[in-house]
Amino acid sequence: MTEPIKKAVARRRTFAIIAHPDAGKTTLTEKLLLFGGAIQLAGEVKAKKDRMNTRSDWMKIERERGISVVTSVMTFEYGDNVFNLLDTPGHEDFADDTYRTLSAVDSAVMVIDAAKGIEPRTLKLFEVCRMRDIPIVTFVNKMDREARDTFEILDEIEHKLALDTAPITWPIGSGKSFAGTYHLAENAVRHGDAEVERQKVNGPDSNRVAGLLPENDREAFIEELELAREACRPFDHKAFLEGHLTPVFFGSALRNFGVRDLIEALGAWAPPPRDQEADTRMVHATEDKMTSFVFKIQANMDPNHRDRIAFVRVCSGTLERGMKAKLVRTGKQMSLSAPQFFFARSRVTADEAYAGDVVGIPNHGTLRIGDTLTEGEDVIFRGVPNFAPEILRRVRLGDAMKAKKLKEALQQMAEEGVVQLFQPEDGSPAIVGVVGALQLDVLKERLAAEYSLPVDFEMSRFSVCRWIAADDRAEVQRFIDAHRGDIARDLDNDPVFLAQHSFSLNYEAERWKAIRFTDVKDYQ
Ligand code: G4P
């Protein structure tokens, strides 16, 4: 392990923000970037006006619907740290994208609306983080609006998520009188954004704190803080890293309150790039040799250049511009001539990237989701999952002459992870599968825009799809032979069983005990 690699790894924090739509993820993202100096905005007004034009609006559909469909990555520095923030799509129809993104982060920030508490999507995303042991920092946002009682919010996190909480800061006032945050352990206050440094105070009864609160609220604040000190858990770093406890911060992304508290906590406590499990061994982040995996493919980020970018998370070593890397799936070498880093609105050529960094690699279809790139070693990273689609459709093409073009286009879309593609064994036309209905709209839109293929979708006779496997391969073959009309192959040629409804799936599962029917498949 070399010293520069060790140092670079220690500085890095790669994280995502999880939130229910409207909780303030976009606003917080903008503020983190702003504080990190990655974007310079003249002011809030401009930020708002710019929002619909500049915020990851690579696709028309996204602009029309005002949602963030695509996943992107943004890098910024703050203090001694380099932060890689991976954006997750806000709409639940893009769940696969979100899960893949979460496979590439080391920690997450959970944003909660102070008036609404834990909402359904937060809960779902939290469960994914828990499955992957991703430590979570909580940011209770919108304290400048009518908020729930602070203890009540903490209580709800503990009960709904079965997660211990440790409030690090405490809100000074709320709603219209929200004035800043009080650091419980340090006895220091931060009054909005103007104050870069926390100011030490003697305690909650100090004049400085009193000056921030309306006269009638001062007594109550002192009592509340005393109670918080007695009743709340202290921060325990180990429990946080193990995913059992979340440090909680309060603030208002819109008004810049509490944002610095949050960034500093990520720098101080969030884990640096973790060691990553591969098929044959554990790969350590500080090893010399480069390893990385593709967790996202995105086409047409820049409509002027019809490009296709593979987002790669570096797991070890140094990814250098111009280096040759082995694509383990095919055994072939590829030259990484123009890796890119992404900032808020620009991308620059990446000369060197280390574990935890995410770089974009332009390519023309060589790279797929789940691919591993190395400096020669045959290791494969696991854990970029593929979920069984919940909606299965046949694609109907108006012009039969374009069938071959459609086949190619669908193959491309499937490699990008836009849809899943299944080729029935009996030779009937391909079936596309999606987890959420909006993905079908994206497919339709992109086939029309990028391939001039106007398509419609037809119901398929199947509604359930499961990957099949067994310890004994011959058993899988027997199952396939007995169900020819209900078997299809995915992009990797792995067999899936298609059922008309879950009843028939359960029936088969009863009869074929040695077969495992799974609704999640790791790529590779
Ligand atoms: P999302 O990405 O999680 O969906 O949320 P987003 O940041 O877009 O915020 C949703 C709405 O909540 C926005 O208002 C935003 O201005 C507001 N908001 C975010 N953080 C805070 C906060 O700390 N305090 C208050 N009071 N509001 C906050 P909008 O009216 O829907 O959009 P816009 O027209 O203001 O942009």
Coordinates of C-alpha atoms and ligand atoms in Angstrom, one line a residue:
M1 CA 0.0 0.0 0.0
T2 CA 1.5 3.4 -0.9
E3 CA 1.2 6.5 1.1
P4 CA -0.6 8.6 -1.5
I5 CA -3.3 6.0 -1.9
K6 CA -3.7 5.6 1.8
K7 CA -4.1 9.3 2.2
A8 CA -6.5 9.7 -0.7
V9 CA -8.7 6.9 0.6
A10 CA -8.8 8.3 4.1
R11 CA -10.1 11.7 2.8
R12 CA -12.9 10.3 0.7
R13 CA -16.6 10.1 1.7
T14 CA -19.0 8.6 -0.9
F15 CA -22.6 9.0 0.1
A16 CA -26.2 9.3 -1.2
I17 CA -29.2 11.2 0.1
I18 CA -32.3 9.2 0.8
A19 CA -35.6 11.0 1.3
H20 CA -39.3 10.9 0.5
P21 CA -40.1 13.3 -2.4
D22 CA -40.4 16.9 -1.3
A23 CA -38.5 16.4 2.0
G24 CA -35.8 18.7 0.6
K25 CA -33.2 16.4 -1.1
T26 CA -32.6 18.7 -4.0
T27 CA -32.4 21.8 -1.9
L28 CA -29.9 20.1 0.5
T29 CA -27.9 18.8 -2.5
E30 CA -27.6 22.3 -3.9
K31 CA -26.5 23.6 -0.5
L32 CA -23.9 21.0 0.1
L33 CA -22.5 21.8 -3.3
L34 CA -22.6 25.5 -2.6
F35 CA -20.9 25.1 0.7
G36 CA -18.4 22.8 -0.8
G37 CA -17.6 25.5 -3.4
A38 CA -18.6 23.2 -6.3
I39 CA -21.2 25.7 -7.6
Q40 CA -21.4 29.4 -7.4
L41 CA -24.8 30.9 -7.4
A42 CA -25.7 34.5 -7.3
G43 CA -28.5 33.8 -4.9
E44 CA -31.6 31.8 -4.2
V45 CA -33.6 33.4 -6.9
K46 CA -31.1 32.3 -9.6
A47 CA -30.9 28.9 -8.0
K48 CA -34.6 28.4 -8.3
K49 CA -34.9 29.7 -11.8
D50 CA -32.0 27.6 -12.9
R51 CA -33.3 24.5 -11.3
M52 CA -35.5 23.1 -14.0
N53 CA -33.0 23.8 -16.6
T54 CA -29.9 22.6 -15.0
R55 CA -30.8 20.0 -12.5
S56 CA -29.9 16.7 -14.2
D57 CA -32.4 17.5 -16.9
W58 CA -30.9 15.3 -19.5
M59 CA -34.2 14.0 -20.8
K60 CA -37.3 15.6 -22.0
I61 CA -39.5 13.4 -20.0
E62 CA -37.8 14.6 -16.9
R63 CA -38.4 18.2 -17.7
E64 CA -42.0 17.6 -18.5
R65 CA -42.7 15.7 -15.3
G66 CA -40.4 17.8 -13.1
I67 CA -38.8 14.7 -11.6
S68 CA -35.3 13.6 -11.5
V69 CA -35.2 10.4 -13.5
V70 CA -31.5 9.8 -13.9
T71 CA -28.8 9.2 -11.3
S72 CA -25.8 11.4 -11.3
V73 CA -22.8 12.0 -9.2
M74 CA -21.3 15.2 -7.9
T75 CA -17.9 15.7 -6.3
F76 CA -17.0 18.5 -3.9
E77 CA -14.4 19.3 -1.3
Y78 CA -15.0 20.7 2.2
G79 CA -12.2 21.0 4.7
D80 CA -9.8 18.1 4.2
N81 CA -12.4 15.8 2.7
V82 CA -13.4 14.9 -0.8
F83 CA -17.1 14.1 -1.0
N84 CA -18.7 12.1 -3.8
L85 CA -22.5 12.6 -3.6
L86 CA -24.5 10.1 -5.7
D87 CA -27.9 11.4 -6.6
T88 CA -30.7 8.9 -6.5
P89 CA -33.9 9.3 -8.5
G90 CA -36.8 10.7 -6.6
H91 CA -39.5 8.6 -8.2
E92 CA -40.1 5.2 -6.9
D93 CA -40.6 3.8 -10.4
F94 CA -36.8 3.9 -10.7
A95 CA -36.2 1.7 -7.7
D96 CA -33.6 -0.4 -9.5
D97 CA -31.5 2.6 -10.2
T98 CA -31.7 3.7 -6.6
Y99 CA -30.7 0.3 -5.4
R100 CA -27.7 0.1 -7.8
T101 CA -26.6 3.6 -6.6
L102 CA -26.8 2.5 -3.0
S103 CA -24.5 -0.4 -3.9
A104 CA -21.8 2.2 -4.7
V105 CA -21.9 4.3 -1.5
D106 CA -20.4 4.0 1.9
S107 CA -22.9 6.1 3.9
A108 CA -26.2 7.9 3.4
V109 CA -27.9 11.0 4.6
M110 CA -31.5 10.5 5.5
V111 CA -33.5 13.7 5.0
I112 CA -36.7 13.9 7.0
D113 CA -39.4 16.7 6.8
A114 CA -39.7 18.0 10.4
A115 CA -43.5 18.2 10.0
K116 CA -44.0 14.8 8.3
G117 CA -41.5 12.5 10.0
I118 CA -40.8 9.1 8.5
E119 CA -42.6 8.8 5.2
P120 CA -43.1 5.6 3.1
R121 CA -40.3 6.1 0.7
T122 CA -37.8 7.0 3.4
L123 CA -38.7 3.8 5.1
K124 CA -38.2 1.7 2.0
L125 CA -34.9 3.3 1.2
F126 CA -33.8 3.0 4.8
E127 CA -34.5 -0.8 4.6
V128 CA -32.2 -1.1 1.6
C129 CA -29.4 0.8 3.5
R130 CA -29.9 -1.5 6.4
M131 CA -29.7 -4.6 4.2
R132 CA -26.3 -3.3 3.0
D133 CA -25.2 -2.1 6.5
I134 CA -24.8 1.5 5.2
P135 CA -24.4 3.9 8.1
I136 CA -27.0 6.7 8.2
V137 CA -26.7 10.3 9.2
T138 CA -30.1 12.0 9.8
F139 CA -31.0 15.5 8.8
V140 CA -34.3 16.8 10.0
N141 CA -35.2 19.5 7.5
K142 CA -37.6 22.4 7.3
M143 CA -37.2 23.4 10.9
D144 CA -38.1 26.9 9.7
R145 CA -41.6 25.7 9.2
E146 CA -44.1 24.4 11.7
A147 CA -42.3 21.3 13.0
R148 CA -43.2 18.4 15.3
D149 CA -41.8 18.4 18.8
T150 CA -38.1 17.4 18.7
F151 CA -38.5 14.5 21.1
E152 CA -41.4 13.2 19.1
I153 CA -39.3 13.2 15.9
L154 CA -36.5 11.3 17.6
D155 CA -39.0 8.9 19.0
E156 CA -40.6 8.2 15.6
I157 CA -37.2 7.4 14.0
E158 CA -36.4 5.0 16.9
H159 CA -39.8 3.2 16.6
K160 CA -40.5 3.2 12.9
L161 CA -37.0 2.3 11.9
A162 CA -35.9 0.4 14.9
L163 CA -32.8 2.5 14.9
D164 CA -31.2 4.2 17.9
T165 CA -30.8 8.0 17.7
A166 CA -28.3 10.4 19.1
P167 CA -29.1 14.0 18.6
I168 CA -25.9 15.9 18.0
T169 CA -27.4 19.3 17.6
W170 CA -30.7 20.6 19.0
P171 CA -32.8 23.2 17.2
I172 CA -32.9 26.6 18.8
G173 CA -36.5 27.5 18.3
S174 CA -38.6 26.3 15.4
G175 CA -40.9 27.6 12.7
K176 CA -40.6 31.4 12.4
S177 CA -38.4 31.6 15.4
F178 CA -35.9 28.9 14.3
A179 CA -32.6 30.6 14.9
G180 CA -29.9 28.0 14.7
T181 CA -28.5 24.9 16.2
Y182 CA -27.0 24.0 19.6
H183 CA -24.3 21.4 19.7
L184 CA -25.1 19.3 22.7
A185 CA -21.6 17.8 23.4
E186 CA -19.6 20.9 22.6
N187 CA -21.9 23.5 24.2
A188 CA -21.7 25.7 21.1
V189 CA -24.1 27.4 18.8
R190 CA -24.3 28.1 15.2
H191 CA -26.6 30.9 14.1
G192 CA -27.6 30.3 10.6
D193 CA -25.2 30.4 7.7
A194 CA -23.5 33.6 8.5
E195 CA -21.5 31.9 11.2
V196 CA -18.9 29.6 9.8
E197 CA -17.5 28.6 13.1
R198 CA -19.5 27.3 16.0
Q199 CA -19.5 29.7 19.0
K200 CA -18.7 28.2 22.4
V201 CA -21.2 29.1 25.1
N202 CA -21.4 28.4 28.8
G203 CA -24.7 26.5 28.4
P204 CA -28.2 26.7 27.2
D205 CA -28.9 29.4 29.7
S206 CA -26.1 31.7 28.3
N207 CA -27.0 35.2 27.1
R208 CA -26.0 34.3 23.6
V209 CA -28.6 31.5 23.4
A210 CA -31.2 33.7 25.1
G211 CA -30.6 36.4 22.5
L212 CA -31.6 33.9 19.8
L213 CA -34.9 33.0 21.3
P214 CA -38.1 34.9 22.0
E215 CA -38.3 35.8 25.6
N216 CA -41.2 33.4 26.3
D217 CA -39.4 30.4 24.9
R218 CA -36.1 30.7 26.8
E219 CA -37.1 28.7 30.0
A220 CA -38.6 26.0 27.9
F221 CA -35.5 25.7 25.8
I222 CA -33.3 25.3 28.8
E223 CA -35.5 22.6 30.2
E224 CA -35.7 20.8 26.9
L225 CA -32.0 20.7 26.6
E226 CA -31.6 19.3 30.1
L227 CA -34.1 16.6 29.3
A228 CA -32.3 15.9 26.1
R229 CA -29.0 15.4 27.9
E230 CA -30.6 13.0 30.4
A231 CA -32.9 11.1 28.1
C232 CA -31.1 10.9 24.8
R233 CA -28.3 8.5 23.9
P234 CA -24.8 9.8 23.5
F235 CA -23.2 9.4 20.1
D236 CA -21.4 6.0 19.7
H237 CA -19.2 5.9 16.6
K238 CA -19.0 2.1 16.5
A239 CA -22.8 1.7 16.7
F240 CA -23.1 4.3 13.9
L241 CA -20.7 2.4 11.6
E242 CA -22.5 -0.8 12.3
G243 CA -25.8 0.8 11.3
H244 CA -27.4 0.6 14.8
L245 CA -27.4 4.2 15.6
T246 CA -28.0 7.4 13.7
P247 CA -26.6 10.8 14.7
V248 CA -29.4 13.4 14.2
F249 CA -29.0 17.0 13.0
F250 CA -31.6 19.7 12.7
G251 CA -31.8 22.5 10.1
S252 CA -33.3 24.2 7.2
A253 CA -31.7 23.4 3.8
L254 CA -33.6 26.3 2.3
R255 CA -32.1 28.8 4.8
N256 CA -28.7 27.1 5.1
F257 CA -29.2 26.2 8.7
G258 CA -27.5 23.1 10.0
V259 CA -25.9 22.3 6.6
R260 CA -22.4 22.9 7.9
D261 CA -23.1 20.7 11.0
L262 CA -24.0 18.0 8.6
I263 CA -21.0 18.2 6.2
E264 CA -18.6 18.3 9.1
A265 CA -20.2 15.3 10.7
L266 CA -19.8 13.4 7.4
G267 CA -16.2 14.4 7.3
A268 CA -15.6 13.4 10.9
W269 CA -17.7 10.2 11.2
A270 CA -18.8 8.8 7.9
P271 CA -16.7 5.9 6.9
P272 CA -14.0 6.2 4.2
P273 CA -14.3 3.9 1.2
R274 CA -14.9 0.4 2.5
D275 CA -13.3 -2.9 1.6
Q276 CA -15.4 -4.5 -1.0
E277 CA -16.4 -8.2 -1.3
A278 CA -15.5 -9.8 -4.6
D279 CA -16.3 -13.4 -5.7
T280 CA -12.9 -14.8 -4.7
R281 CA -11.7 -12.4 -2.0
M282 CA -12.1 -9.2 -0.1
V283 CA -10.6 -6.3 -1.9
H284 CA -9.1 -3.6 0.3
A285 CA -9.6 0.0 -0.6
T286 CA -5.9 0.8 -0.1
E287 CA -4.5 -1.9 -2.3
D288 CA -2.2 -0.7 -5.1
K289 CA -3.9 -2.3 -8.0
M290 CA -7.0 -0.7 -9.5
T291 CA -10.3 -2.5 -9.3
S292 CA -13.7 -0.9 -10.0
F293 CA -17.3 -1.8 -11.0
V294 CA -20.0 -0.3 -13.2
F295 CA -23.1 0.5 -11.3
K296 CA -24.8 2.8 -13.8
I297 CA -24.9 3.4 -17.5
Q298 CA -26.3 6.6 -18.9
A299 CA -26.8 7.6 -22.5
N300 CA -27.3 11.0 -23.9
M301 CA -26.3 13.0 -20.9
D302 CA -25.2 15.7 -23.4
P303 CA -27.7 15.8 -26.2
N304 CA -25.1 17.4 -28.4
H305 CA -22.8 14.5 -28.1
R306 CA -24.6 11.2 -28.4
D307 CA -22.5 9.7 -25.7
R308 CA -22.8 6.8 -23.4
I309 CA -21.2 7.0 -20.0
A310 CA -20.6 4.1 -17.6
F311 CA -20.4 5.2 -14.0
V312 CA -17.7 3.3 -12.3
R313 CA -17.0 3.2 -8.6
V314 CA -13.3 2.7 -7.9
C315 CA -12.8 0.1 -5.2
S316 CA -9.0 0.1 -4.9
G317 CA -5.8 1.4 -6.4
T318 CA -5.5 4.4 -8.7
L319 CA -7.6 4.7 -11.8
E320 CA -5.4 6.7 -14.1
R321 CA -6.2 8.4 -17.4
G322 CA -4.8 6.4 -20.3
M323 CA -4.4 3.2 -18.3
K324 CA -5.3 -0.2 -19.7
A325 CA -7.9 -2.1 -17.8
K326 CA -9.2 -5.6 -18.1
L327 CA -12.9 -6.0 -18.5
V328 CA -13.3 -9.3 -16.5
R329 CA -16.6 -10.4 -18.1
T330 CA -14.9 -10.6 -21.6
G331 CA -11.3 -10.9 -20.6
K332 CA -10.5 -8.1 -23.0
Q333 CA -8.4 -5.0 -22.4
M334 CA -9.8 -1.6 -22.7
S335 CA -8.1 1.8 -22.7
L336 CA -9.4 4.3 -20.2
S337 CA -8.5 7.3 -22.3
A338 CA -11.0 9.8 -21.1
P339 CA -12.4 9.1 -17.6
Q340 CA -14.4 12.0 -16.2
F341 CA -15.2 13.6 -12.9
F342 CA -18.6 15.3 -12.4
F343 CA -19.2 18.5 -10.6
A344 CA -22.5 20.2 -10.3
R345 CA -22.7 21.4 -13.9
S346 CA -19.5 20.5 -15.5
R347 CA -17.4 17.5 -16.1
V348 CA -13.6 17.4 -16.3
T349 CA -11.1 14.8 -17.3
A350 CA -10.1 12.7 -14.4
D351 CA -6.3 12.2 -14.2
E352 CA -6.4 10.1 -11.1
A353 CA -9.2 8.5 -9.1
Y354 CA -9.1 6.5 -5.9
A355 CA -11.3 4.2 -4.0
G356 CA -14.7 5.8 -3.4
D357 CA -14.4 8.0 -6.4
V358 CA -16.9 7.7 -9.2
V359 CA -15.8 8.3 -12.7
G360 CA -17.6 8.3 -15.9
I361 CA -16.1 6.3 -18.7
P362 CA -17.4 7.1 -22.2
N363 CA -17.9 4.0 -24.3
H364 CA -19.9 2.7 -27.2
G365 CA -21.6 -0.2 -25.5
T366 CA -18.5 -2.1 -24.3
L367 CA -19.5 -1.7 -20.6
R368 CA -22.5 -3.1 -18.9
I369 CA -24.0 -2.7 -15.4
G370 CA -22.2 -5.0 -13.0
D371 CA -19.0 -5.2 -15.0
T372 CA -15.7 -5.3 -13.1
L373 CA -12.6 -3.6 -14.4
T374 CA -9.2 -4.5 -13.0
E375 CA -5.5 -4.2 -13.7
G376 CA -5.5 -7.9 -14.7
E377 CA -6.8 -9.8 -11.8
D378 CA -9.9 -12.0 -12.4
V379 CA -12.1 -10.8 -9.5
I380 CA -15.8 -9.9 -9.9
F381 CA -17.6 -7.6 -7.5
R382 CA -21.0 -8.8 -6.4
G383 CA -23.9 -6.8 -5.2
V384 CA -25.2 -4.7 -8.0
P385 CA -28.7 -6.3 -7.9
N386 CA -31.2 -6.9 -10.6
F387 CA -34.8 -7.0 -9.4
A388 CA -37.5 -9.2 -11.0
P389 CA -39.7 -6.9 -13.0
E390 CA -43.3 -6.4 -11.9
I391 CA -44.6 -5.4 -15.3
L392 CA -44.0 -7.5 -18.4
R393 CA -44.8 -6.3 -21.9
R394 CA -44.3 -7.1 -25.5
V395 CA -43.1 -4.2 -27.7
R396 CA -45.3 -3.6 -30.7
L397 CA -43.6 -1.9 -33.6
G398 CA -45.7 -0.2 -36.3
D399 CA -43.1 -0.9 -39.0
A400 CA -42.1 -4.6 -39.4
M401 CA -39.2 -3.7 -41.5
K402 CA -37.5 -2.2 -38.5
A403 CA -37.6 -5.4 -36.4
K404 CA -33.8 -5.8 -36.4
K405 CA -33.2 -2.2 -35.4
L406 CA -35.7 -2.7 -32.6
K407 CA -33.8 -5.8 -31.4
E408 CA -30.6 -3.9 -31.3
A409 CA -32.1 -0.9 -29.6
L410 CA -33.7 -3.0 -26.9
Q411 CA -30.5 -4.8 -26.3
Q412 CA -28.8 -1.4 -25.8
M413 CA -31.6 -0.2 -23.4
A414 CA -31.3 -3.5 -21.4
E415 CA -27.5 -3.1 -21.1
E416 CA -28.0 0.4 -19.8
G417 CA -30.5 -1.0 -17.2
V418 CA -33.4 1.1 -18.6
V419 CA -35.5 -2.2 -18.9
Q420 CA -34.8 -5.8 -18.6
L421 CA -35.1 -7.9 -21.7
F422 CA -36.2 -11.6 -21.9
Q423 CA -36.0 -13.8 -24.9
P424 CA -38.5 -16.6 -24.8
E425 CA -37.1 -20.1 -25.5
D426 CA -39.9 -20.8 -27.9
G427 CA -38.8 -18.1 -30.3
S428 CA -41.7 -15.8 -29.7
P429 CA -40.9 -12.0 -29.6
A430 CA -38.9 -10.6 -26.8
I431 CA -40.5 -9.4 -23.6
V432 CA -39.4 -6.3 -21.7
G433 CA -39.7 -6.1 -18.0
V434 CA -39.8 -3.0 -15.7
V435 CA -40.2 -2.5 -12.0
G436 CA -42.2 0.8 -12.4
A437 CA -44.6 1.9 -15.1
L438 CA -42.7 5.2 -15.7
Q439 CA -39.8 3.2 -17.0
L440 CA -42.0 2.1 -20.0
D441 CA -42.6 5.8 -20.8
V442 CA -38.8 6.4 -20.7
L443 CA -38.3 3.4 -23.0
K444 CA -40.9 4.6 -25.5
E445 CA -39.5 8.2 -25.4
R446 CA -36.0 7.0 -25.9
L447 CA -36.8 4.6 -28.7
A448 CA -38.5 7.4 -30.6
A449 CA -35.9 10.0 -29.9
E450 CA -32.7 8.1 -30.3
Y451 CA -33.7 5.3 -32.8
S452 CA -36.7 6.8 -34.6
L453 CA -38.7 3.8 -33.5
P454 CA -42.3 4.6 -32.6
V455 CA -43.5 1.7 -30.4
D456 CA -46.4 0.7 -28.3
F457 CA -46.7 -1.9 -25.6
E458 CA -48.9 -5.0 -25.5
M459 CA -49.9 -7.0 -22.5
S460 CA -48.0 -10.2 -22.2
R461 CA -49.7 -13.3 -20.9
F462 CA -47.2 -13.4 -18.1
S463 CA -47.2 -11.2 -15.0
V464 CA -44.5 -12.9 -12.8
C465 CA -40.9 -13.5 -13.6
R466 CA -38.3 -15.4 -11.5
W467 CA -34.7 -16.5 -12.0
I468 CA -34.3 -20.2 -11.6
A469 CA -31.4 -22.0 -10.1
A470 CA -30.6 -25.3 -8.3
D471 CA -27.6 -27.0 -6.8
D472 CA -27.8 -29.6 -9.5
R473 CA -27.7 -28.1 -13.0
A474 CA -29.4 -31.1 -14.5
E475 CA -32.4 -30.3 -12.4
V476 CA -32.6 -26.8 -13.9
Q477 CA -32.5 -28.4 -17.3
R478 CA -35.3 -30.8 -16.4
F479 CA -37.4 -27.9 -15.3
I480 CA -36.7 -26.0 -18.5
D481 CA -37.5 -29.0 -20.6
A482 CA -40.8 -29.4 -18.8
H483 CA -41.8 -25.7 -19.2
R484 CA -40.5 -24.7 -22.6
G485 CA -43.3 -22.3 -23.3
D486 CA -42.7 -20.4 -20.0
I487 CA -38.9 -20.1 -20.0
A488 CA -37.0 -17.1 -21.3
R489 CA -33.4 -16.0 -21.1
D490 CA -32.1 -12.7 -19.7
L491 CA -29.3 -10.6 -21.1
D492 CA -26.7 -12.9 -19.6
N493 CA -28.5 -15.9 -21.0
D494 CA -29.6 -17.0 -17.5
P495 CA -33.0 -18.7 -17.5
V496 CA -36.1 -17.2 -16.0
F497 CA -39.5 -18.8 -15.4
L498 CA -42.4 -16.7 -16.5
A499 CA -45.7 -17.3 -14.8
Q500 CA -49.2 -16.1 -15.5
H501 CA -49.8 -15.2 -11.9
S502 CA -48.3 -15.9 -8.5
F503 CA -50.6 -18.8 -8.0
S504 CA -48.9 -20.7 -10.8
L505 CA -45.5 -19.8 -9.5
N506 CA -46.4 -21.1 -6.1
Y507 CA -47.8 -24.3 -7.6
E508 CA -44.5 -24.9 -9.5
A509 CA -42.4 -24.1 -6.5
E510 CA -44.4 -26.8 -4.5
R511 CA -43.8 -29.4 -7.2
W512 CA -40.1 -28.6 -7.9
K513 CA -38.6 -28.4 -4.5
A514 CA -35.0 -28.4 -5.7
I515 CA -35.5 -25.3 -7.8
R516 CA -34.8 -21.9 -6.3
F517 CA -37.1 -19.2 -7.7
T518 CA -35.5 -15.8 -6.9
D519 CA -36.7 -12.3 -7.4
V520 CA -33.3 -10.7 -7.1
K521 CA -30.3 -11.5 -9.2
D522 CA -26.8 -10.1 -8.7
Y523 CA -25.3 -9.0 -12.0
Q524 CA -22.6 -11.3 -13.3
Ligands
G4P1 P1 -37.0 16.9 -3.0 O1 -35.8 17.1 -3.9 O2 -36.8 16.1 -1.8 O3 -38.3 16.5 -3.7 O4 -37.4 18.3 -2.4 P2 -36.9 19.8 -2.8 O5 -35.6 20.1 -2.4 O6 -37.3 20.0 -4.2 O7 -37.9 20.6 -1.9 C1 -39.3 20.5 -1.9 C2 -39.9 21.8 -1.5 O8 -39.6 22.1 -0.1 C3 -39.4 23.0 -2.3 O9 -40.5 23.9 -2.3 C4 -38.3 23.6 -1.4 O10 -38.1 24.9 -1.7 C5 -38.9 23.3 -0.1 N1 -37.9 23.2 1.0 C6 -36.8 22.5 1.0 N2 -36.1 22.6 2.1 C7 -36.7 23.5 2.9 C8 -36.5 24.1 4.1 O11 -35.6 23.8 4.8 N3 -37.5 25.0 4.6 C9 -38.6 25.3 3.8 N4 -39.5 26.1 4.4 N5 -38.8 24.8 2.6 C10 -37.9 23.9 2.1 P3 -41.5 24.1 -3.6 O12 -42.4 25.2 -3.3 O13 -42.1 22.7 -3.8 O14 -40.5 24.3 -4.7 P4 -39.9 25.7 -5.2 O15 -40.9 26.2 -6.1 O16 -39.8 26.5 -3.9 O17 -38.6 25.3 -5.8

